[in-house]
Amino acid sequence: MFRRYWHPVCLSSEVEGPDCDPVEVTLLGEDLVGFKDTDGRLGLLDARCPHRGTALSYGRNEEGGLRCINHGWKFTVTGECVDTPAEPEESTLKSKVCARSYPCEERGGIVWAYMGPPGTSPAFPEFVWTTIPSEYTFVSKWLQESNYYNAIDGATDSHVAILHSFLKDQDRTAARGEQLAPLLFQDQRPVVFTETTDVGLMIATRRSVGGDRYLWRIAQFYFPYFIQMASAGHSNFWVPIDDEHCWNYCVSWRLDRPFAEWEKAQMGTVGIHVRNTIAGTAIPVANRSNRWLQDRTKQRMFNFSGIDQIPLQDAAVQCTMRAPRDGTTIPDRTREHLASSDVGSIETRARMLGAVKAFEDGLSPPGVGDSRGYRRCGAQVILARDESWLEWAKEHLGPDQVPITIGHKWTAPMIM
Ligand code: FES
Ligand SMILES: [Fe+2]
């Protein structure tokens, strides 16, 4: 089913300019190589040369194609073999050989590929951040050592006021630096509601904030693994590499102006981005091998987890959900005790399993080809107790609405 969707391959910055260095990438368990040819066209080919299997990522990217360094066979972005320099001049072998290739597009600072049946590539999902100038977005990615669905579960449950909390009120406010943050922590027992959408699921979390009002945080899950956070200017998605790893893509975006340099510089130390990675890799310095640098003193004195940065706190809880003993990162979900904090995850799982079943019965997967549906946004809003979140969401978070964060007005992106 996943092959019916467009998938992020790499950041645009990884294949910058014509004849760039090729990049190795594994997606949906398939080893691939991505590159831009001399004319700037994007290519995504099987990682192995069809001749004898040498990795094409070592190849020479030159004059309209990628040439294997072993015997020099050359392939275009569509996988066509156009040269076999070690074969006799009269050889017609090249016309009989081709490399598996997938169509690519570049949107929102990301290269995307369609890996489904040839000729069926659907309309592109029109996330708001793929439709605005690149200066208004900031995109990063890092490697997460878990199955992608651990992350989906983690993004759809309700844990903000515990996992991401601080021990003292002043730390909550100062460290998060956002308008609504203190309110988030006033009520640790939020009530979760969901509503099916054409492209996924809307998840609304209700918190009491005193008086006759509720704080509502409304996020979107879009098939197959995208999350629009309740803070309108942040999106996350987890692209399956294989059963044990996924790419964690983070997009921050705003509509009112380009990001300032100081804002970009700050991303990675606060917010959803993780940029402190081991040199030459996309693995965060704080990772599974060092227990995400959990600091027990900090845990006693400062924050709930003892781990720095929200996304690493998320990664720690998601990556440690693993089957006992066998060491895989796919949790044994038969051993769970799901509770009210998991309503969003329960409903998302049901939506996903329902979609898989329907696909097996011959139906098209949710969201495929529905490019407008992906414009739905997230929001945080305070409503009177007798106001309906769903009515409010229908009025303000439809595919044709201008994104909002607080109430009715676009403001700076906020975190979680
Ligand atoms: S293995 Fe690639 S050209 Fe021979
Ligand atoms: Fe989180």
PDB file of C-alpha atoms in Angstrom, residues 46 120 151 244 275 320:
ATOM      1  CA  ASP A  46      18.419   0.773  -8.047  1.00  0.00           C
ATOM      2  CA  THR A 120       0.090   5.343 -11.777  1.00  0.00           C
ATOM      3  CA  ALA A 151       7.168   7.209  15.839  1.00  0.00           C
ATOM      4  CA  GLU A 244      14.503  -1.091  12.182  1.00  0.00           C
ATOM      5  CA  ARG A 275      21.254  19.068  14.070  1.00  0.00           C
ATOM      6  CA  THR A 320      13.053   1.879  23.638  1.00  0.00           C
TER       7      THR A 320
END
